PDB file of C-alpha atoms in Angstrom:
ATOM      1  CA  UNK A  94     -18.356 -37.170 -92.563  1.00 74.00           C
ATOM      2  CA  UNK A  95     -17.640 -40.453 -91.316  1.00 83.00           C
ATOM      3  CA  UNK A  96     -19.778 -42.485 -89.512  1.00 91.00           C
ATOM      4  CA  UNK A  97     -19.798 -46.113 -87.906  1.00 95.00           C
ATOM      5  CA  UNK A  98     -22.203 -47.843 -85.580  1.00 96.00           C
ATOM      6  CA  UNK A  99     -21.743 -50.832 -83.712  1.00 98.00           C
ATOM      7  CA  UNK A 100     -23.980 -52.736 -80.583  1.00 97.00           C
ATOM      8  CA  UNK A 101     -22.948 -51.205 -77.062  1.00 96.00           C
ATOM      9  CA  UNK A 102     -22.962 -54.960 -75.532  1.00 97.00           C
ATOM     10  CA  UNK A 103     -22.754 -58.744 -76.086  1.00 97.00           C
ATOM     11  CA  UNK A 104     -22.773 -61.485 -73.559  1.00 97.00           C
ATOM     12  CA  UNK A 105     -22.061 -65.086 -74.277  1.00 97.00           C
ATOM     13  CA  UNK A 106     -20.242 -68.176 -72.608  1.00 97.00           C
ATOM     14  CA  UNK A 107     -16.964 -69.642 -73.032  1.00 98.00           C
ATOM     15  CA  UNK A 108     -16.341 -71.734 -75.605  1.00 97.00           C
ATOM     16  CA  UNK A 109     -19.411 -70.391 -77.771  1.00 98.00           C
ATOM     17  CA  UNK A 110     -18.825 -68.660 -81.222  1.00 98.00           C
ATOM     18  CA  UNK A 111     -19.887 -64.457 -81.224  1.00 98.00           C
ATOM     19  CA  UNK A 112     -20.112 -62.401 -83.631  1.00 98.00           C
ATOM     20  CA  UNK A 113     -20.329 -58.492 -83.169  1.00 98.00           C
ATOM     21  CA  UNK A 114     -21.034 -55.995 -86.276  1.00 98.00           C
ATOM     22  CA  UNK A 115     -20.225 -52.784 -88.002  1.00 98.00           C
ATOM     23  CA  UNK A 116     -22.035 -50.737 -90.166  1.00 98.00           C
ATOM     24  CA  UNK A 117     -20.296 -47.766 -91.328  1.00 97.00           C
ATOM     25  CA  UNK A 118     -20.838 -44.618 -93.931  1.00 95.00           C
ATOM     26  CA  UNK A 119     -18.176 -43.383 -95.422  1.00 91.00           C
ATOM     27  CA  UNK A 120     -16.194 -41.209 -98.585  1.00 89.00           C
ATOM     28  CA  UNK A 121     -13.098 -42.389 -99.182  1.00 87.00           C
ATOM     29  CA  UNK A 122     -13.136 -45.845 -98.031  1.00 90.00           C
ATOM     30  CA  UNK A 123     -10.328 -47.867 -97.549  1.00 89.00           C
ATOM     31  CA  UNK A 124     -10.765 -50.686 -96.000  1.00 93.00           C
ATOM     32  CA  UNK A 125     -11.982 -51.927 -92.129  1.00 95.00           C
ATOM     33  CA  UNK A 126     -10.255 -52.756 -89.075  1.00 95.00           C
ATOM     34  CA  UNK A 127     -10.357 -54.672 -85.903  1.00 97.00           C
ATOM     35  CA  UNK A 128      -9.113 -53.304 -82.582  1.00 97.00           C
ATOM     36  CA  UNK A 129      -9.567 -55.322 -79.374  1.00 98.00           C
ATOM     37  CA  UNK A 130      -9.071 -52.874 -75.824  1.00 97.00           C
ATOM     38  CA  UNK A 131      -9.234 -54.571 -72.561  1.00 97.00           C
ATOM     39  CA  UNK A 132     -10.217 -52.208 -69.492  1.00 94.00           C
ATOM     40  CA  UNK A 133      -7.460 -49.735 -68.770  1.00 92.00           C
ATOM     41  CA  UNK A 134      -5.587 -51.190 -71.326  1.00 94.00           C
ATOM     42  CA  UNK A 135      -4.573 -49.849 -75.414  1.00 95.00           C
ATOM     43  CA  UNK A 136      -6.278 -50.977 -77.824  1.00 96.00           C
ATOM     44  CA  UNK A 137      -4.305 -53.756 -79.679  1.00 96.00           C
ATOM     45  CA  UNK A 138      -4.409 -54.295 -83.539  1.00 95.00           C
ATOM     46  CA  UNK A 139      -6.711 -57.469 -84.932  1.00 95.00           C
ATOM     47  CA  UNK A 140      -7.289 -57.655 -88.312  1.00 94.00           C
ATOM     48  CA  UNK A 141      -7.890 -55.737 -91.686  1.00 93.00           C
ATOM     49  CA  UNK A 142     -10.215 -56.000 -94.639  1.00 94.00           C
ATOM     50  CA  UNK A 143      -9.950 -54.046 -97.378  1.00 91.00           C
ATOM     51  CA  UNK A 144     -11.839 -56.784 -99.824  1.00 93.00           C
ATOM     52  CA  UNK A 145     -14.905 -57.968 -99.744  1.00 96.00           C
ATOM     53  CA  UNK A 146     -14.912 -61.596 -97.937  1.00 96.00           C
ATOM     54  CA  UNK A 147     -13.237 -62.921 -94.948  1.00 96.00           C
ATOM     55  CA  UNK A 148      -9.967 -63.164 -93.405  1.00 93.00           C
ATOM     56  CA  UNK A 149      -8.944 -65.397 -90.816  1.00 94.00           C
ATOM     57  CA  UNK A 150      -6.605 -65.211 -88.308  1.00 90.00           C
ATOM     58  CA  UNK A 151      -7.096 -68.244 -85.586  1.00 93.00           C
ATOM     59  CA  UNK A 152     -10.133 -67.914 -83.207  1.00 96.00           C
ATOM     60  CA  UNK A 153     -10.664 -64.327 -85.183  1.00 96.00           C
ATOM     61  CA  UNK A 154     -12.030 -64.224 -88.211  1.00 97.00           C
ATOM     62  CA  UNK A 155     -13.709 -60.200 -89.967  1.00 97.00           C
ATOM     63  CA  UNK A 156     -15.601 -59.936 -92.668  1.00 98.00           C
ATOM     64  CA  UNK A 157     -16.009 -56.901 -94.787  1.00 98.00           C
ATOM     65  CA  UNK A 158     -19.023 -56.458 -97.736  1.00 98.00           C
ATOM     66  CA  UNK A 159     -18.059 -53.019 -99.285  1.00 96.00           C
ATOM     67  CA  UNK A 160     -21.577 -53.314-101.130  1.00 96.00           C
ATOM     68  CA  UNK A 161     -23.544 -53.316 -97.938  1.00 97.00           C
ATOM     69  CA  UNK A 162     -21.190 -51.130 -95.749  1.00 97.00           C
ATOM     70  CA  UNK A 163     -20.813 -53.851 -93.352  1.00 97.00           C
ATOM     71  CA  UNK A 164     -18.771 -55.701 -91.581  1.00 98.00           C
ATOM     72  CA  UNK A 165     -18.538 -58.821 -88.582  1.00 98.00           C
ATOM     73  CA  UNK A 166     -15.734 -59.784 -86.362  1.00 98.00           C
ATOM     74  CA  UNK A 167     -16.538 -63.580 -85.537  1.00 98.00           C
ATOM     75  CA  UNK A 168     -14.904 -64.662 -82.135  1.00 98.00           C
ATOM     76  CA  UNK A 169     -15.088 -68.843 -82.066  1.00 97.00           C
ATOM     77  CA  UNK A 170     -14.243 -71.327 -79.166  1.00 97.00           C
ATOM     78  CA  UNK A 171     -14.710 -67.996 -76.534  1.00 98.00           C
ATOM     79  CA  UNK A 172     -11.989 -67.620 -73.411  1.00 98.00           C
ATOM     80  CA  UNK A 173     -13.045 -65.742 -70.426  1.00 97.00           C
ATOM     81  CA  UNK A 174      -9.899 -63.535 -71.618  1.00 97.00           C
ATOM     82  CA  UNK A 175     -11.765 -62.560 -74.610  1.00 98.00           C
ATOM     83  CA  UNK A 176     -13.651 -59.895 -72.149  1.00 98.00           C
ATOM     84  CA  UNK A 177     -12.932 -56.756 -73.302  1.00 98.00           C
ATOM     85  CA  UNK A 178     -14.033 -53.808 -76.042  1.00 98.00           C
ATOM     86  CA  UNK A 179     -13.891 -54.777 -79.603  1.00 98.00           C
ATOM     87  CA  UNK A 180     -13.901 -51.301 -82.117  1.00 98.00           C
ATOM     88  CA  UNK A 181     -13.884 -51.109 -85.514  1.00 98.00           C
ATOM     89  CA  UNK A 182     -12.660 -48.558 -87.221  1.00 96.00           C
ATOM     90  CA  UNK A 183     -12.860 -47.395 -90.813  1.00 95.00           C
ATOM     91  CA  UNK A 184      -9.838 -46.262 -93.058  1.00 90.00           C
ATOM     92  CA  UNK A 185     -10.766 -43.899 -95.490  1.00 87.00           C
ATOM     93  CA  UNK A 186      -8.246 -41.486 -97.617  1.00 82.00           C
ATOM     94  CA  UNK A 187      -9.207 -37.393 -97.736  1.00 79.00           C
ATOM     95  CA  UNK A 188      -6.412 -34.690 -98.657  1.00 78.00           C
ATOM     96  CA  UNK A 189      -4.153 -37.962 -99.975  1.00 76.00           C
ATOM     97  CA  UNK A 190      -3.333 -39.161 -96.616  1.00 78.00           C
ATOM     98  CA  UNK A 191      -5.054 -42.233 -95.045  1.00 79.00           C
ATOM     99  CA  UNK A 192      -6.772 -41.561 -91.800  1.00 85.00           C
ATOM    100  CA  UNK A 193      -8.284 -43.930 -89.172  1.00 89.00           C
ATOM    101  CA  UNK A 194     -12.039 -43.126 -87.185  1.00 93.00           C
ATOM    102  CA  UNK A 195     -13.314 -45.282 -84.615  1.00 96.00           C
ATOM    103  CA  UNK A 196     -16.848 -46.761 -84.118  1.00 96.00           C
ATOM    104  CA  UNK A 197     -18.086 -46.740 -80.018  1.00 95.00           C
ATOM    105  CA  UNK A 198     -17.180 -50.426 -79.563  1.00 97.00           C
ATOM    106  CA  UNK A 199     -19.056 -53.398 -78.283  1.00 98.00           C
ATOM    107  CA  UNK A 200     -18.620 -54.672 -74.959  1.00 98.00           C
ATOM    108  CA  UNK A 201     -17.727 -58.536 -75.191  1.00 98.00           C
ATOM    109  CA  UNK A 202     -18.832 -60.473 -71.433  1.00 98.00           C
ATOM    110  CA  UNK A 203     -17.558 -63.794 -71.454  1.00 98.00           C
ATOM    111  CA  UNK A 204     -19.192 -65.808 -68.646  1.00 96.00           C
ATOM    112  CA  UNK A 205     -17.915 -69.321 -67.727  1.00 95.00           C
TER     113      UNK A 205
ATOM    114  CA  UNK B 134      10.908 -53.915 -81.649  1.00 68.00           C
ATOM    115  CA  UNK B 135       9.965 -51.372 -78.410  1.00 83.00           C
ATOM    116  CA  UNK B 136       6.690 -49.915 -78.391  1.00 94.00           C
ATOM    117  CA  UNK B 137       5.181 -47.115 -78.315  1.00 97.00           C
ATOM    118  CA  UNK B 138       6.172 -44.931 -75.065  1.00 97.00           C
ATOM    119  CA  UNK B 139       3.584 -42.324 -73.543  1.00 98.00           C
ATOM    120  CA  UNK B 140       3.952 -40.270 -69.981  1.00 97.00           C
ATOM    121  CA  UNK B 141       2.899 -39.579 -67.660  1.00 98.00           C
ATOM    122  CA  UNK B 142       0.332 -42.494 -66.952  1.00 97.00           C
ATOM    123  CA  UNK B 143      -1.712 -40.651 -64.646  1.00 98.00           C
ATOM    124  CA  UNK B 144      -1.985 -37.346 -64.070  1.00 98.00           C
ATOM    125  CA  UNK B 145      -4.217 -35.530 -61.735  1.00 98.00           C
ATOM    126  CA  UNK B 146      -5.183 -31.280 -62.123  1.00 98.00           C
ATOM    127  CA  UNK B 147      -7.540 -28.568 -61.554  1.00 98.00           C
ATOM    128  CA  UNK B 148      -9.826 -26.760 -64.223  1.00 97.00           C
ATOM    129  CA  UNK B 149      -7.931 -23.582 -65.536  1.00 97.00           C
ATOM    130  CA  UNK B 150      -4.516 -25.483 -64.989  1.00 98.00           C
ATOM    131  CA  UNK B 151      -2.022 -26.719 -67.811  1.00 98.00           C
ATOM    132  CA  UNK B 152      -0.694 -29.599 -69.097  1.00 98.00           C
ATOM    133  CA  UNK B 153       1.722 -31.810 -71.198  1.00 98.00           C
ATOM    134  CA  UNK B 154       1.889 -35.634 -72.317  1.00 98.00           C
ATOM    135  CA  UNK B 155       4.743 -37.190 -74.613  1.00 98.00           C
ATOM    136  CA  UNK B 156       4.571 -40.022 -77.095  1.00 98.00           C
ATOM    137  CA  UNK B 157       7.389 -41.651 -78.232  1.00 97.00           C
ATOM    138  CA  UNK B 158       6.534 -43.425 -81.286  1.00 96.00           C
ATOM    139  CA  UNK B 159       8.202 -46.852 -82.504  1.00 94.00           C
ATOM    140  CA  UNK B 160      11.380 -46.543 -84.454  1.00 92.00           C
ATOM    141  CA  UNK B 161      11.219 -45.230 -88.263  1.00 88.00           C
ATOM    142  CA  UNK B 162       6.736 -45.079 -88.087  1.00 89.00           C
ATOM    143  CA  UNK B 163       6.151 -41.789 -90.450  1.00 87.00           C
ATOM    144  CA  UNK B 164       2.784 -41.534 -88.625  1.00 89.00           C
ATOM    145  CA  UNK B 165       1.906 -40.281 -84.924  1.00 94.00           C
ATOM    146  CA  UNK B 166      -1.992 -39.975 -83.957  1.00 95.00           C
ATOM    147  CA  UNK B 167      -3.277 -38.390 -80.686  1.00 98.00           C
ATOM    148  CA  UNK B 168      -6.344 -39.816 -80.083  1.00 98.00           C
ATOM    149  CA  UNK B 169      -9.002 -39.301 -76.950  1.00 98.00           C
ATOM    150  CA  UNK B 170     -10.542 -41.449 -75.085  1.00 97.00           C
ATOM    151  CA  UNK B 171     -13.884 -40.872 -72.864  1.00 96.00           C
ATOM    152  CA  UNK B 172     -14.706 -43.699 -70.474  1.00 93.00           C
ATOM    153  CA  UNK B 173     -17.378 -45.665 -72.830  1.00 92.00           C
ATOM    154  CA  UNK B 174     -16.746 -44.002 -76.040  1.00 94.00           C
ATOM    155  CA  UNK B 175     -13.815 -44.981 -78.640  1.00 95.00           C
ATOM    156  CA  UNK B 176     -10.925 -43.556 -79.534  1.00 97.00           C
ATOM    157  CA  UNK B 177     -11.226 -40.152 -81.316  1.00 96.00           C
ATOM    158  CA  UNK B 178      -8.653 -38.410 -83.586  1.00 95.00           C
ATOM    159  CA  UNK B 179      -7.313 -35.311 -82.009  1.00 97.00           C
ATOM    160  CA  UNK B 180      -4.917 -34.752 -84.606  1.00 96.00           C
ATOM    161  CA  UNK B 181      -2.630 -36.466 -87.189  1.00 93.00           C
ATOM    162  CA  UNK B 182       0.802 -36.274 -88.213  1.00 92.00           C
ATOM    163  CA  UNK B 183       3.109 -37.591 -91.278  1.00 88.00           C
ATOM    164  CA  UNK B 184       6.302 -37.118 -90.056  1.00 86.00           C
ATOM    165  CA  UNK B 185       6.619 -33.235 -88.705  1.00 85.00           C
ATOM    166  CA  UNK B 186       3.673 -32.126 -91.078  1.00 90.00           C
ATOM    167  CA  UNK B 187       0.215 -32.146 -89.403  1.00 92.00           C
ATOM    168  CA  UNK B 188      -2.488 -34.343 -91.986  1.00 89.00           C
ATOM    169  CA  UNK B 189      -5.706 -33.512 -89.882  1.00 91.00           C
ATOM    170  CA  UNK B 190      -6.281 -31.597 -86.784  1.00 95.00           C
ATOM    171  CA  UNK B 191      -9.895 -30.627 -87.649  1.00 92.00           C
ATOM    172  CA  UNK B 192     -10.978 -31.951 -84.287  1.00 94.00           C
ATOM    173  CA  UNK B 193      -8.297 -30.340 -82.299  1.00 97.00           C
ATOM    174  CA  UNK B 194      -9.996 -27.828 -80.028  1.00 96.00           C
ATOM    175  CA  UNK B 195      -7.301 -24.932 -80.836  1.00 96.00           C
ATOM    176  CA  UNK B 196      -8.290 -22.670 -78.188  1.00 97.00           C
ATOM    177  CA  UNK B 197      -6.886 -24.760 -75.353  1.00 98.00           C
ATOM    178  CA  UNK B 198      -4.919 -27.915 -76.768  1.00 98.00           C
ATOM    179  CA  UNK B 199      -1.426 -27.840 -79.290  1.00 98.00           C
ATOM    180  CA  UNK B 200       0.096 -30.364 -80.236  1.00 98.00           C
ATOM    181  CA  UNK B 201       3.645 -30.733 -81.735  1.00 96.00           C
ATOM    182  CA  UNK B 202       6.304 -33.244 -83.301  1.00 95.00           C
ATOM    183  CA  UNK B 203      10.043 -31.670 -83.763  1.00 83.00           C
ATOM    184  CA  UNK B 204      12.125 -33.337 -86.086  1.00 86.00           C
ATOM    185  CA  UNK B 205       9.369 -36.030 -86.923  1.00 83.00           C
ATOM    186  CA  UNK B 206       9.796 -38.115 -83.859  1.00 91.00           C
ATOM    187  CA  UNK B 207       8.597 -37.440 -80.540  1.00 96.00           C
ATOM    188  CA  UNK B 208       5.378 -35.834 -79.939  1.00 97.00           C
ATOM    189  CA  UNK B 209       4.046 -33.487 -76.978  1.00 98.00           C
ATOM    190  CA  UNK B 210      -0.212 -32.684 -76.584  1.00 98.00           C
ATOM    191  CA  UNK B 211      -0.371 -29.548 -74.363  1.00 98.00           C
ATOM    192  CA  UNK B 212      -3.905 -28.493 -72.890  1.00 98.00           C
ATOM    193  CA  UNK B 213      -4.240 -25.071 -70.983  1.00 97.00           C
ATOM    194  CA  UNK B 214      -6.884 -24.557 -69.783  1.00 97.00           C
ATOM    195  CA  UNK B 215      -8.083 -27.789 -68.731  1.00 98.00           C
ATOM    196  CA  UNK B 216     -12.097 -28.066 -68.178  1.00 98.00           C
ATOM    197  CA  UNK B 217     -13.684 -30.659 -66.862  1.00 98.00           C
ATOM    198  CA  UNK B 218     -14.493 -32.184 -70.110  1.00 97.00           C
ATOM    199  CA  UNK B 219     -11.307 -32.841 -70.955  1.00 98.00           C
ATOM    200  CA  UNK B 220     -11.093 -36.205 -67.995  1.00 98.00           C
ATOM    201  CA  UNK B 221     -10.248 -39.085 -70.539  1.00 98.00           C
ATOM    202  CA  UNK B 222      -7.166 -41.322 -71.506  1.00 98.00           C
ATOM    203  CA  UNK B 223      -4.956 -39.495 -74.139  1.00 98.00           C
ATOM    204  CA  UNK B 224      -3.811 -42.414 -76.398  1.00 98.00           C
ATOM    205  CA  UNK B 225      -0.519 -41.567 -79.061  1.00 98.00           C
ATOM    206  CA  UNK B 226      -0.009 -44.292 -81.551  1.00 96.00           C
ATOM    207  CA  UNK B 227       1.911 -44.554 -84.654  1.00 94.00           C
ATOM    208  CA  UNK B 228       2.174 -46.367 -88.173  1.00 90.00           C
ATOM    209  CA  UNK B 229       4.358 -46.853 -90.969  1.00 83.00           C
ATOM    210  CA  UNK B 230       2.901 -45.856 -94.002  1.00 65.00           C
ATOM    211  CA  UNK B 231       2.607 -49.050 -95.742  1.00 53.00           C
ATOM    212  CA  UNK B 232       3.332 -52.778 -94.557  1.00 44.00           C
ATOM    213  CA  UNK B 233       4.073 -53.901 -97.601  1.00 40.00           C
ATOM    214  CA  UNK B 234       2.944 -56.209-100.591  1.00 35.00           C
ATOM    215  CA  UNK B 235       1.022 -55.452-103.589  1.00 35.00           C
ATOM    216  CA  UNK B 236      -1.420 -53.444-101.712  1.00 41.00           C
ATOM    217  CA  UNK B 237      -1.500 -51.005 -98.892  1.00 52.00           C
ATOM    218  CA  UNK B 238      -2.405 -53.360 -96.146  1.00 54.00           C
ATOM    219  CA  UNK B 239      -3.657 -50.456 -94.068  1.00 66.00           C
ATOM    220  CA  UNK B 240      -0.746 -49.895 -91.496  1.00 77.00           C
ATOM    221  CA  UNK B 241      -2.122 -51.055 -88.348  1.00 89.00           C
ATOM    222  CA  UNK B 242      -1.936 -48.402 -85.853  1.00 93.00           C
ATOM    223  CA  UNK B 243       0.942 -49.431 -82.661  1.00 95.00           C
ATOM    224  CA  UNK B 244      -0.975 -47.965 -79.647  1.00 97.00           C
ATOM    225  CA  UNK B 245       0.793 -46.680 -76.473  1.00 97.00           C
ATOM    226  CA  UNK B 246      -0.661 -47.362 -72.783  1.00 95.00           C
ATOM    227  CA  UNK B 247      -1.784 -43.864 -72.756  1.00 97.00           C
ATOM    228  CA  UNK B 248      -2.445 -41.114 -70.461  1.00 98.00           C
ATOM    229  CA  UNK B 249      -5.466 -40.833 -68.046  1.00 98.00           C
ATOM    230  CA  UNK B 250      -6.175 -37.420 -67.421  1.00 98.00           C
ATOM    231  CA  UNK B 251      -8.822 -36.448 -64.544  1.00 98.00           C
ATOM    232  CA  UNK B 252      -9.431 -32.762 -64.793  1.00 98.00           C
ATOM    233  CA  UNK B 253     -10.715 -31.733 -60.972  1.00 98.00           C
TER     234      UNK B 253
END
C-alpha cells in the first residue's frame, strides 16, 4: 500500500520563509507532487519532483530525496494569501498505469 | 484552454436517496479521476480512468456508488443509497498522459471545483 504523512498545521507570519514536509512509503514510486487547496476551493497543481534535489518555481521551491522517502515544499517571502492546505501526493505506477494518492495536508496560517 | 467542468455544486439529500454528479474533463486529457473529499482529510481516489477503460477502482465502494465514462469523455459518479458517510466534496480531475520532454513529467492533475454533497 501506499502511505504518506505530513504535519496537520503550521503557523507563521508574512513575509517569513516555511517549510512543510512529506514522508511517504511507497512501491512503485514515481515521483512527488505539490498541490495547494484553499477552503472550498480545488486543489491547484504546484510542482513535481521526480529527482532527487530541488526545483524552483518563484516563492515555491520542493524538494524530493528518493533515498530518505522525503520530501519539503519551502514557501519564502509568505502572503497572507498563502493560507490554505498544502498536500502532497505521491505518483507511483501499479498494473502499468500511473496513479496519484494524497497525503492529509498541512494547514498553512499566515498571520500579518 | 477551459477547465475542468463538474455539477451540480451543491447538492443536498436524504440517507437511502440517489444521486448523480458529471465531470467534464479538459479537451483531449486521456485521464479522468473521481476523487473524495472529507472536510479535513485529502483527496482520495474513488476510481480511475484511461480513456473509457477503468485503471483502478479498488476503493470504489461497489455496493452503492458506479461510476462511468462513454466514449472516453464525460464522466457521471452515481451513489444510491446515500449514508451519511458519504457528506464530502466529490472532486473529478483529469490529465494527459504525458507533458512532454525526455521524461514523463508526471501529468499534473487539472482539478474541477467539485461537488459538495451533504447526505441528511
Amino acid at each position: 500500500g501506499q502511505s504518506l504523512e505530513q504535519p496537520s498545521e503550521v503557523t507563521a507570519v508574512e513575509g517569513a520563509i516555511v517549510q512543510m514536509n512529506c514522508t511517504y512509503q511507497t512501491s512503485g514510486f514515481y515521483g512527488l507532487s505539490w498541490y495547494q487547496q484553499h477552503d472550498g476551493g480545488a486543489p491547484t497543481f504546484l510542482s513535481y519532483n521526480a529527482l532527487d534535489g530541488l526545483e524552483e518555481t518563484g516563492r515555491f521551491s520542493s524538494f524530493l530525496s528518493r533515498s530518505d522517502s522525503y520530501g519539503y515544499l519551502l514557501l519564502q517571502e509568505l502572503q497572507m494569501k498563502d493560507s490554505a492546505s498544502y498536500f502532497c501526493a505521491v505518483r507511483y505506477v501499479n498494473t502499468g498505469f500511473q496513479k496519484l494518492v494524497f497525503g492529509t495536508g498541512t494547514r498553512l496560517l499566515v498571520s500579518p | 484552454e477551459a477547465g475542468v467542468a463538474q455539477s451540480p455544486r451543491y447538492k443536498i439529500i436524504e440517507k437511502r436517496q440517489s444521486v448523480a454528479f458529471w465531470c467534464n474533463p479538459i479537451s483531449g486529457h486521456a485521464t479522468l479521476y473521481w476523487y473524495q473529499q472529507i472536510l479535513g482529510q485529502g483527496p482520495k481516489l474513488l476510481i480511475q480512468f484511461q480513456n473509457n477503460g477503468v485503471v483502478d477502482d479498488s476503493q470504489l465502494p461497489k455496493d452503492r456508488f458506479s461510476a462511468e465514462r462513454l466514449k472516453g469523455v464525460d464522466s457521471t459518479l452515481k451513489i444510491q443509497p446515500a449514508k451519511l458517510e458519504d457528506s464530502a466534496v466529490y472532486l473529478c480531475a483529469s490529465s494527459s498522459t504525458y507533458s512532454g520532454g525526455l521524461l514523463p513529467l508526471g501529468s499534473p492533475l487539472h482539478f474541477g471545483n467539485g461537488t459538495r454533497l451533504t447526505v441528511t
